[in-house]
XYZ file of C-alpha atoms in Angstrom:
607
model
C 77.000 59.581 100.067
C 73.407 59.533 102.038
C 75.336 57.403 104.314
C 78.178 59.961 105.442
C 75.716 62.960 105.260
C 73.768 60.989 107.953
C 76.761 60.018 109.848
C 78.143 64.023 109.464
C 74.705 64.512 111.416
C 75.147 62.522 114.222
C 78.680 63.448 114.948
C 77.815 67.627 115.560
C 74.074 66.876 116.581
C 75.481 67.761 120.249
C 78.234 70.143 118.887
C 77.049 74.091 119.709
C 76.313 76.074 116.737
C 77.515 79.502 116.039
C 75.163 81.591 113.866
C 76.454 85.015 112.744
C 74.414 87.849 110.400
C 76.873 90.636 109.010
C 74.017 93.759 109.002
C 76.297 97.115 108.094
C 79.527 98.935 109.280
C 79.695 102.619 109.640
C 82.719 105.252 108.673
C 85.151 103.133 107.651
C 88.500 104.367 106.361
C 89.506 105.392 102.703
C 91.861 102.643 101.831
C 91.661 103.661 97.800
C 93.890 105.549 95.970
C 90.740 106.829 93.912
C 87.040 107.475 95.202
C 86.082 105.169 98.502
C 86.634 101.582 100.084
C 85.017 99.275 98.340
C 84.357 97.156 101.574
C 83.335 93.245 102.266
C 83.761 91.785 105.983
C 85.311 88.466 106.730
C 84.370 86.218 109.587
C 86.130 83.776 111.249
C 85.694 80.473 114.070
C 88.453 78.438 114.458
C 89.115 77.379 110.582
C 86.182 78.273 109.007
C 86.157 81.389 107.266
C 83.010 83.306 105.368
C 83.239 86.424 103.526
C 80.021 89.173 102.741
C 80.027 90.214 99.227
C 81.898 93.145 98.401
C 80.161 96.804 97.958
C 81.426 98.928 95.772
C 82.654 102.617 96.662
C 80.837 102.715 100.121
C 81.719 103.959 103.801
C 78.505 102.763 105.280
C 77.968 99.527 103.467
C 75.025 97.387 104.139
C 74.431 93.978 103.992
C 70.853 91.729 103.330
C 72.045 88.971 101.381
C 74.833 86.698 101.384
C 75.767 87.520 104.957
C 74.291 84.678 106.991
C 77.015 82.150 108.129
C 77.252 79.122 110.623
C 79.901 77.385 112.594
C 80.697 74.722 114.904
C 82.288 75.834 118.105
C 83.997 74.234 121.069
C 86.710 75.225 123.510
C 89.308 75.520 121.178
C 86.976 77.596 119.109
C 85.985 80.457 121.848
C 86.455 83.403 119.652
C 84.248 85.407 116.862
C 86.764 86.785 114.264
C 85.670 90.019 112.196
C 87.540 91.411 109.745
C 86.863 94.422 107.164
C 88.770 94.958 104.346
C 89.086 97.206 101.287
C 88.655 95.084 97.912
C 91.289 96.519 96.007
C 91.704 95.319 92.485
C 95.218 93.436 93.105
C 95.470 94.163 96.409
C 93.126 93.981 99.680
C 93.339 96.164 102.203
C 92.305 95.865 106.072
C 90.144 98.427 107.324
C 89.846 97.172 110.843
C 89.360 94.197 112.696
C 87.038 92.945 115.989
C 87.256 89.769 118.092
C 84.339 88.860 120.009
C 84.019 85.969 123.027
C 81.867 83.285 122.890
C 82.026 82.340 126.139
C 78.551 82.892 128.524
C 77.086 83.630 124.895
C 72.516 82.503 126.296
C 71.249 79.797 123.602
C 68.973 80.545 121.075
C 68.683 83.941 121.630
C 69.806 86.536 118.735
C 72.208 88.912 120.183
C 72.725 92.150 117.830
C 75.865 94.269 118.543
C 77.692 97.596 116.976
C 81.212 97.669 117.771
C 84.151 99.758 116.993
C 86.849 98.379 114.504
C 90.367 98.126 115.740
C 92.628 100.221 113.711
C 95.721 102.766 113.453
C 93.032 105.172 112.762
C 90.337 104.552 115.593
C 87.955 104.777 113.084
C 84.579 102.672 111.889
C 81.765 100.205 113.284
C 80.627 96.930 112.630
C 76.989 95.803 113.051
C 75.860 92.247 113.482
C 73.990 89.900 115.114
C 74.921 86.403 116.143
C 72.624 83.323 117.821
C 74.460 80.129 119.461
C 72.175 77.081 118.817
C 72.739 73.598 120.230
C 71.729 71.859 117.612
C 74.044 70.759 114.160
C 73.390 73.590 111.514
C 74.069 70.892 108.667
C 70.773 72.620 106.911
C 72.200 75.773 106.497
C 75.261 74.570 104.349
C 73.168 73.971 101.507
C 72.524 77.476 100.809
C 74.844 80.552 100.111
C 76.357 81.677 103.259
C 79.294 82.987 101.962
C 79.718 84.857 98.287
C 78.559 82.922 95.871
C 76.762 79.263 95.837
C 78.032 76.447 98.285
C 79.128 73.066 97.311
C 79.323 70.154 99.317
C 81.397 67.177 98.839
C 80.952 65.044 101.513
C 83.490 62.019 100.095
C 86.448 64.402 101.075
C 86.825 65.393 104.214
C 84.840 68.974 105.051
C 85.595 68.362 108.606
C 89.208 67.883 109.248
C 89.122 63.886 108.857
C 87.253 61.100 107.112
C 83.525 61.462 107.539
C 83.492 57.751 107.982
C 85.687 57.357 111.180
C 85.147 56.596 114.052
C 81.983 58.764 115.814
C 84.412 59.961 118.673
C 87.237 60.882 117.066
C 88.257 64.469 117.566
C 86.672 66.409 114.679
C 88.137 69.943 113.787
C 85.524 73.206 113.033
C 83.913 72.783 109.922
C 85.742 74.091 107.121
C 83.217 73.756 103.617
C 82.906 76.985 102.152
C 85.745 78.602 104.119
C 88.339 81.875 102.542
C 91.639 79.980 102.991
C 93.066 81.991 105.704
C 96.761 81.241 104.492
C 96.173 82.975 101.586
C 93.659 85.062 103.138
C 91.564 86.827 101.051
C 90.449 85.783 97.608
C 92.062 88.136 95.055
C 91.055 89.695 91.406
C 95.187 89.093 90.095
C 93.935 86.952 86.917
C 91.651 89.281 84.777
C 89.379 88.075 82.352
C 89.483 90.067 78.896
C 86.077 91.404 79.044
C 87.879 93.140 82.595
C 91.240 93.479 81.294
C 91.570 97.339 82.205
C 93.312 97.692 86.147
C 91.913 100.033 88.211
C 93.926 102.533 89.551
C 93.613 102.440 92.848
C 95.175 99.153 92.897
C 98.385 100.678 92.610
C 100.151 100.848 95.360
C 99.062 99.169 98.822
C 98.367 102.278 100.865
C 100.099 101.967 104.717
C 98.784 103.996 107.794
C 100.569 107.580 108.738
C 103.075 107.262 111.269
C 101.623 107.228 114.906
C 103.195 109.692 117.633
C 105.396 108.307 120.509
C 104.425 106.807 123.510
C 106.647 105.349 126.358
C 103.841 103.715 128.859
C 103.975 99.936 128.799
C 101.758 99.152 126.065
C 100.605 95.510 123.987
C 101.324 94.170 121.116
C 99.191 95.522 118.377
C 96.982 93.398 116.085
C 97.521 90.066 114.553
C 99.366 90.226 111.434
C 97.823 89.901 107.969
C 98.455 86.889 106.128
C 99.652 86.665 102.977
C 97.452 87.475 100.038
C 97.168 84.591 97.323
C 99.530 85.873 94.296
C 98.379 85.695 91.103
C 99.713 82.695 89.079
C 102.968 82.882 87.810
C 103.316 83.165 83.808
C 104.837 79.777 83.933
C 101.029 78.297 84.378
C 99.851 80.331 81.945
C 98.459 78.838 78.470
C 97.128 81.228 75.304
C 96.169 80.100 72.206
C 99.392 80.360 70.808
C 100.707 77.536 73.291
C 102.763 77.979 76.562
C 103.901 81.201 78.031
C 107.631 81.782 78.008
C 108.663 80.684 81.480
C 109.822 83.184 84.113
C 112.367 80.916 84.742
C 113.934 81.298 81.456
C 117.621 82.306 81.466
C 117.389 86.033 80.740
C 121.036 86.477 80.853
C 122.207 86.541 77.462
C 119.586 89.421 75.920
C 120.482 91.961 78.260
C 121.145 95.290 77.058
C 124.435 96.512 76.580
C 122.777 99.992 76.002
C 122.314 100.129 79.956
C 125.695 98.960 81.023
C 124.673 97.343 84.288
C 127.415 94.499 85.810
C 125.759 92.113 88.087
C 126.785 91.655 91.532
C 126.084 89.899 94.354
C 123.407 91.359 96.264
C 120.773 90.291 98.522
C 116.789 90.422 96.781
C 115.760 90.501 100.711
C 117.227 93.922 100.968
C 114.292 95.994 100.374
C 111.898 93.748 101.693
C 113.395 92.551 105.035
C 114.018 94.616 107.663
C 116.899 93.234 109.587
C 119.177 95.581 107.533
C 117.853 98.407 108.822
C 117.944 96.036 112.967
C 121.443 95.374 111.788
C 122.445 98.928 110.889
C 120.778 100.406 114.295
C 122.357 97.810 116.529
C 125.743 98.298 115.340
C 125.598 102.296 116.334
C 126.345 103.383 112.455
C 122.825 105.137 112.452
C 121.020 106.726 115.200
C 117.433 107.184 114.883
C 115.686 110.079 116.572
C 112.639 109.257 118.605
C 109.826 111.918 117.125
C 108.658 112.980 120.429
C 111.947 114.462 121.418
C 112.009 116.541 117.824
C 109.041 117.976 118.459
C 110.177 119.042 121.996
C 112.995 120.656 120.080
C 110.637 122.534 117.959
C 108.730 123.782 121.185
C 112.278 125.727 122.328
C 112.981 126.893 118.962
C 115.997 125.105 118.695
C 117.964 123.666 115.291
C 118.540 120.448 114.644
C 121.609 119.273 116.312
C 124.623 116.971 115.219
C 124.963 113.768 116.259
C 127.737 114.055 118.799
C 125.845 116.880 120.411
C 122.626 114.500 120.897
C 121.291 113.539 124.225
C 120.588 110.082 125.288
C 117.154 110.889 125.506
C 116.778 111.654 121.797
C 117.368 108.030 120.444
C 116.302 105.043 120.079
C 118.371 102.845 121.588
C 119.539 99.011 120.218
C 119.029 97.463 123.684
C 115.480 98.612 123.302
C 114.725 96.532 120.090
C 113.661 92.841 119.559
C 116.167 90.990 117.437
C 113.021 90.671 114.814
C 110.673 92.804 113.567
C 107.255 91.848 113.003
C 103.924 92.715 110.990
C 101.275 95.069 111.906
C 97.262 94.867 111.144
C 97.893 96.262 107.493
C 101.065 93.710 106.726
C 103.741 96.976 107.054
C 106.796 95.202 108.708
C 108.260 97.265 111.175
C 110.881 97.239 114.242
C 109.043 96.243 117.465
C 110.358 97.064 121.359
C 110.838 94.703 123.879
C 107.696 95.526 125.534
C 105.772 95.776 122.501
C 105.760 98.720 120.903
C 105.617 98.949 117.249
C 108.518 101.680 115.608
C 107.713 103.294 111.883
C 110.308 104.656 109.993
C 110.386 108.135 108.407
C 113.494 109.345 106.664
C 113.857 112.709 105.411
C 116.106 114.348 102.436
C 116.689 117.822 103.126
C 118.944 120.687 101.648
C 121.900 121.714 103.640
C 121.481 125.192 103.884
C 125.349 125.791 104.676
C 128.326 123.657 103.813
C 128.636 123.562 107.791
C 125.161 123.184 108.965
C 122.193 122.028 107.772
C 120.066 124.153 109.887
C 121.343 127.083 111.139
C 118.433 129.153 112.132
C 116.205 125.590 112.680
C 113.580 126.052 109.646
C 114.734 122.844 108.755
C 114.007 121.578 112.272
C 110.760 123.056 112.085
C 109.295 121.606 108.570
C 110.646 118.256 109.461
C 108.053 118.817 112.679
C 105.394 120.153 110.997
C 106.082 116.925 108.137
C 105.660 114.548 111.243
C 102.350 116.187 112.519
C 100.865 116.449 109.005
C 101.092 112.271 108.951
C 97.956 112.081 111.344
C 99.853 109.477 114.575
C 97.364 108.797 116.265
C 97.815 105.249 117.601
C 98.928 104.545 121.555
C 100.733 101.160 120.436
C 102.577 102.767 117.536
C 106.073 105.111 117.603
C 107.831 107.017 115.159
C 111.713 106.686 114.753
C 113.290 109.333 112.544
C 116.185 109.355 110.244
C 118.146 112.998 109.207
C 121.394 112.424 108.190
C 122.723 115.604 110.091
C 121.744 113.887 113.309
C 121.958 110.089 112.556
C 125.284 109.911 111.342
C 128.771 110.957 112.903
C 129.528 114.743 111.286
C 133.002 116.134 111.373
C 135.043 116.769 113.202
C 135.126 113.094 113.734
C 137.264 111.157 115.963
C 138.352 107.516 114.694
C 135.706 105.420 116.211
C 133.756 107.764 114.609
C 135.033 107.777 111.294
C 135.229 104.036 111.210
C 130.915 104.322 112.581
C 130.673 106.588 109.747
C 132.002 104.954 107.364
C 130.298 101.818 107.904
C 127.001 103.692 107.836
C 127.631 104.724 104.184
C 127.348 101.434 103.495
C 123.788 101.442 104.302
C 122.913 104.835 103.125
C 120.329 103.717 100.491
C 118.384 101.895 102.978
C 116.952 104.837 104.174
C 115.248 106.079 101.213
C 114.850 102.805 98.995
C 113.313 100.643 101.850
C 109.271 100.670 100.823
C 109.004 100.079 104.835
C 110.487 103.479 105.673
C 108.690 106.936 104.450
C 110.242 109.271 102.621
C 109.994 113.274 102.987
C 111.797 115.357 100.468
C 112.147 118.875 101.825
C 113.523 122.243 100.134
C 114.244 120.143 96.942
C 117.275 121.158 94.901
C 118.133 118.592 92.020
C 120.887 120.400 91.223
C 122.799 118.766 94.591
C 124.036 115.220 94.023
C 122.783 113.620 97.252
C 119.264 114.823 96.934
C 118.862 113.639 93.456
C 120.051 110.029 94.569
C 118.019 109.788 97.304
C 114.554 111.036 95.063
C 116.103 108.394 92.304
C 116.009 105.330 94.777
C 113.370 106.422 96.790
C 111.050 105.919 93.848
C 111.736 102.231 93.024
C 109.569 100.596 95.342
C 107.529 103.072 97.407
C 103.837 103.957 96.683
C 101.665 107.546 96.525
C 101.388 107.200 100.481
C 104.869 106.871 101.155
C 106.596 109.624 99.766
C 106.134 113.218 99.776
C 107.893 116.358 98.724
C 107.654 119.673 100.958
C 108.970 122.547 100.085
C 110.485 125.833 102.341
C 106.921 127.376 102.747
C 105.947 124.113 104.826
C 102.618 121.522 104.281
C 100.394 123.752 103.215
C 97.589 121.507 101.963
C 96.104 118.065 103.616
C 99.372 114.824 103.280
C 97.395 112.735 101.547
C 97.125 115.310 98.740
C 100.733 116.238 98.884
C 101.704 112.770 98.513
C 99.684 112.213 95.364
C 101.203 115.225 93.366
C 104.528 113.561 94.473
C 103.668 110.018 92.982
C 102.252 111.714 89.689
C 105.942 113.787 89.298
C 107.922 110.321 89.484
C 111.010 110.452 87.337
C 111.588 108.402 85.117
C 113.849 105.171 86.314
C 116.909 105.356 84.726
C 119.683 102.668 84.011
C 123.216 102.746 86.128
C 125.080 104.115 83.096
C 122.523 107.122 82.292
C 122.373 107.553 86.227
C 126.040 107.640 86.461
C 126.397 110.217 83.525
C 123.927 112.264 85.320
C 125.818 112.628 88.397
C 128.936 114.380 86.471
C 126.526 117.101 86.255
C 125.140 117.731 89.652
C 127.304 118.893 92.500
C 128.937 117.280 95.386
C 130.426 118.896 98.392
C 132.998 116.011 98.516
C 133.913 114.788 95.132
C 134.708 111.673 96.249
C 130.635 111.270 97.211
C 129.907 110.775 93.173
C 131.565 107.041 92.921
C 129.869 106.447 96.492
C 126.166 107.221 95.120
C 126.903 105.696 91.815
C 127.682 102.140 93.621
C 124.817 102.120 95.900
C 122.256 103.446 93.134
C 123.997 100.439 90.755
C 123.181 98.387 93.964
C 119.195 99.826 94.168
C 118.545 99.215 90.815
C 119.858 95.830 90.180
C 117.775 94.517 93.554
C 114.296 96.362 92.307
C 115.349 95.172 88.759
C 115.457 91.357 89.448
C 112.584 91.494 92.217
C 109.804 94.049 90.581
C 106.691 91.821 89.601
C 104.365 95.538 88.474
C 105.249 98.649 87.219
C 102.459 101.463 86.858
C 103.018 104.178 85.060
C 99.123 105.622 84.348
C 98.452 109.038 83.672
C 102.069 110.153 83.641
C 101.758 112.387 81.083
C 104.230 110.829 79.397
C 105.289 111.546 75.893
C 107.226 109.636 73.025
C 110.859 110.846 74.518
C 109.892 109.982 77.874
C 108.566 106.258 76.539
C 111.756 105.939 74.544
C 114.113 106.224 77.796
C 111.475 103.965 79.920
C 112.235 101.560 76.321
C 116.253 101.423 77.227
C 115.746 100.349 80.697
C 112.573 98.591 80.369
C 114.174 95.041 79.806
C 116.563 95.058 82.970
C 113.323 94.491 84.475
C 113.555 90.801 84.814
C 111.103 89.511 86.909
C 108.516 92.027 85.308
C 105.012 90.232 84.558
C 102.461 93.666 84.674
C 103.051 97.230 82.669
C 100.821 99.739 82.841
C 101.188 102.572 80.459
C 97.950 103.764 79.696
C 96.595 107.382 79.693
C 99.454 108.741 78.602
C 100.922 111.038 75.353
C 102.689 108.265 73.768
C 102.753 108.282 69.970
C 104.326 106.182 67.345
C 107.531 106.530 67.575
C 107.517 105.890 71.861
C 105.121 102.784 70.911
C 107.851 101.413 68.292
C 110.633 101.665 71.221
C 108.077 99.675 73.624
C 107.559 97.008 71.180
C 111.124 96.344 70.199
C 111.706 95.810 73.731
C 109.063 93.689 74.470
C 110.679 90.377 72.947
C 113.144 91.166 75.875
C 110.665 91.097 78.776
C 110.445 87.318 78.407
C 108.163 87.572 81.879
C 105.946 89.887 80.824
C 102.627 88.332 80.626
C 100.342 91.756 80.366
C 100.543 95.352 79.071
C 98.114 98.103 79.480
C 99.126 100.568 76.659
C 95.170 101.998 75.971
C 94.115 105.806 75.817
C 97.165 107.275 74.346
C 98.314 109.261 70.901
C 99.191 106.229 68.827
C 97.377 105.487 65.274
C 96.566 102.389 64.521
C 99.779 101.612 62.557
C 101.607 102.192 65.891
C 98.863 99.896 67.663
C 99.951 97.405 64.882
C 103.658 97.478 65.744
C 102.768 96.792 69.603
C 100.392 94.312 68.786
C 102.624 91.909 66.531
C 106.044 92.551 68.804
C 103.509 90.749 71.786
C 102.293 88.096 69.663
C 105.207 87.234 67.945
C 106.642 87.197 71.471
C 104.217 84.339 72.093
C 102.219 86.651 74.677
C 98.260 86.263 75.155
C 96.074 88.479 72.995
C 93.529 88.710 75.707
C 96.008 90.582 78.138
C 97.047 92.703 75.959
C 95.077 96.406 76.292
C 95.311 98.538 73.352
């Protein structure tokens, strides 16, 4: 061991050292769904990565400890990587990045620097200081320059090879102590029981408003965030009562005939990919409006016109797209232009006025506008497309290349409003209408609180973010395809023939989030023992569920009974947050042995 630690310090002795002090940054965003960021700043050369500790609930965070890191740097390794991010409780959050050159950097001379932060929002500094050294900075591993204490081990290789080869083979950056970039940041998924109870701002990810239109030749916007590490899967779990039921567990045979679901054959990539979405622009079934062009429209005091009677101008066009879409600063996948410019999605679910028109006297036109402003664009690499389905789909009269486009872009109608990529605005809500009530039911499967947002006919008449809180605390409840479909022989369709249509593609919706959904949070819904006894039916069509939240609630006995005799069901589930609601301790009982006898950890169980 003393033999490779000396031979580690003649191989960098002539390598140039990078040292970097993290002081403070200044404004950052609100990434939580509750209070303030609770920021920590990442900071990369080459492969080596070092983190600051993370402050709690704080804009202006500073740092005097725990924020002193070195590298080794060489040509390959020209660059000073500095990320912030939002420590969320199960999910991290980027609140803006900065990449520095190296390059003519004087030697030993400390260099202190206040930068702004790349972002959507243009908002927030970094402060720091950084000093390149010639000399091997093998002294300052010992200590704690990233959070928590340093360990060497000097046997393995720290350095990209054996520390025992030969003295000029080429050596990669040192990586000891380094946040594994691949799974980027390192994440609070496993809770210990003494912090069993999830915080609420960790549900959902939060993703930037949708930035305005801009046609200059523009660049590519940030690098992409990687993937956060998941949390291990129940299948590597062991309690004291011996393994966890495996996810991979055939789940088949003790589903519900209560529900009445079929399976199909239907894609899990659906809601998460975008190409659907390429695919259904490319093949002209949907036209998407570009948002500059709508507000134009709103300058003239015009309506919102069909799609035949569209210009050219008004679209976004297929020949314009790349064939993939890629991943912005805050991981949101989204439809890029072949010179670079990053497209959001908004979709919006209106009332049709008039059997005829939508719009007649263009008040829809003009809250769909005032929607689009309210979302704060403000970012020059960034466009909005727009879906309506009075302009984005063929409207009668139809020709028959028309009917055949239309056709095929009912197909794809629950794209629009169940893809967690594209934003949903629900304005001048009727329930009573068929369509409406489909598109709220789907829409709330896999979006989050920033994502959807109901308006009504007097326009946004308080700040979006609020408006799109009240909108995730009035979720409905999800229901099953056979409640959904008896629910639809209630609510009225222009065209009968629409009910079969919207039963089939919610059957579709459900069965994809049913199979794929990993969390369901259902906090402070204000739920009560009839609401917990529906959620009880559909709860075990959930398949791949391992997290349910369900505390602060109304639930009583009789909701906690229906929860527990469907737990033996979830054979995934691997935690349930049922605290601070109405039931005694009989009905804490009856939860407590249904998740035991179920062979489930005590310790993540929150009662």
């Amino acid at each position: 061991l003393k033999f490779s630690i000396e031979r580690c310090n003649v191989v960098f002795a002539s390598m140039p050292t990078l040292e970097v002090r993290v002081l403070a940054c200044y404004d950052l965003r609100e990434r939580a769904v509750f209070g303030k960021s609770n920021p920590f700043v990442l900071a990369t050369v080459g492969n080596r990565s070092c983190r600051t500790p993370k402050i709690e609930q704080n804009l202006n965070p500073t740092w005097d400890d725990d924020n002193h890191f070195a590298y080794y740097v060489n040509e390959s390794t020209s660059k000073l990587k500095l990320k912030v991010v939002h420590g969320g409780t199960l999910k991290n959050r980027i609140l803006g990045t900065l990449k520095v050159g190296l390059v003519g950097l004087p030697l030993g001379t400390w260099i202190k620097r206040r930068e702004k932060l790349i972002n959507t929002k243009c908002k927030g500094e970094v402060e720091f200081e950084m000093q390149l050294l010639a000399e091997s900075p093998l002294t300052l591993l010992g200590t704690s320059v990233a959070e928590g204490e340093v360990v060497l081990d000097y046997e393995e290789s720290s350095v990209g090879g054996s520390v025992g080869g030969s003295v000029g083979h080429e050596l990669e950056p040192l990586e000891t102590n380094e946040v594994n970039e691949e799974s980027d940041l390192e994440l609070e998924q496993v809770r210990e029981e003494s912090d069993l109870e999830l915080e609420p701002e960790s549900y959902p990810p939060e993703p930037d408003g949708y930035p305005a239109y801009d046609n200059s030749e523009l660049v590519t916007a940030c690098a992409a965030v990687n993937e956060l590490e998941p949390e291990p899967r129940c299948d590597t779990i062991v309690n004291e009562l011996g393994p966890e039921p495996r996810c991979d567990t055939t789940v088949d045979e003790r589903k519900p005939e209560t529900c009445g679901s079929s399976t199909q054959d239907v894609s899990l990539d659906r809601y998460t990919s975008m190409r659907y979405v390429l695919e259904a622009v490319k093949n002209g079934s949907v036209a998407l409006l570009r948002m500059r062009w709508l507000l134009h429209q709103r300058s003239k005091e015009r309506r919102l016109p069909r799609r035949q009677d569209l210009p050219a101008d008004a679209l976004w066009h297929a020949v314009e797209f790349q064939d993939e879409s890629v991943r912005d600063d805050d991981n949101t996948e989204c439809l890029v232009t072949k010179s670079g410019l990053m497209v959001y999605m908004v979709s919006f679910s209106h009332r049709w006025r008039t059997p005829a028109d939508p719009d007649p006297d263009g008040h829809t036109l003009a809250l769909v506008c005032e929607c689009l402003e309210a979302m704060e664009p403000c970012d020059e690499e960034s466009a909005t497309a727009v879906f309506i389905d009075w302009s984005s789909l063929y409207q009668l009269p139809r020709t028959p290349s028309e009917q055949e486009s239309f056709e095929l872009a009912q197909r794809s109608l629950d794209l629009w409003f169940a893809h967690p990529r594209i934003s949903v605005c629900r304005l001048g809500v009727d329930w009573q209408r068929g369509w409406m009530a489909f598109e709220r039911a789907v829409s709330e499967f896999g979006h989050n609180y920033a994502t959807v947002a109901e308006v009504g006919d007097d326009g946004v008449q308080r700040s979006w973010t609020d408006i799109c809180r009240d909108t995730w605390a009035r979720r409905e409840l999800p229901s099953c395809p056979a409640d959904f479909e008896e629910q639809m022989r209630t609510l009225a369709f222009s065209d009968k023939l629409d009910r079969d249509l919207v039963v089939s593609l919610y059957r579709t919706t459900f069965e994809i989030f049913s199979m794929s959904t990993e969390t369901l949070v259902f906090t402070d819904m204000n739920w009560g023992d009839e609401a917990a006894i529906r959620f009880a039916r559909v709860l075990p069509e959930y398949r791949s569920l391992q997290r349910l939240l369900l505390d602060r609630n109304k639930i009583g006995d009789s909701g906690a009974r229906a929860i527990a005799e469907a737990i033996p069901q979830c054979v995934a589930l691997t935690r349930l947050m049922f605290s601070e609601n109405e039931m005694s301790s009989e009905g804490q009982a009856t939860v407590r042995n249904a998740w035991i006898q179920s062979n489930k950890a005590k310790r993540f169980l929150s009662l």
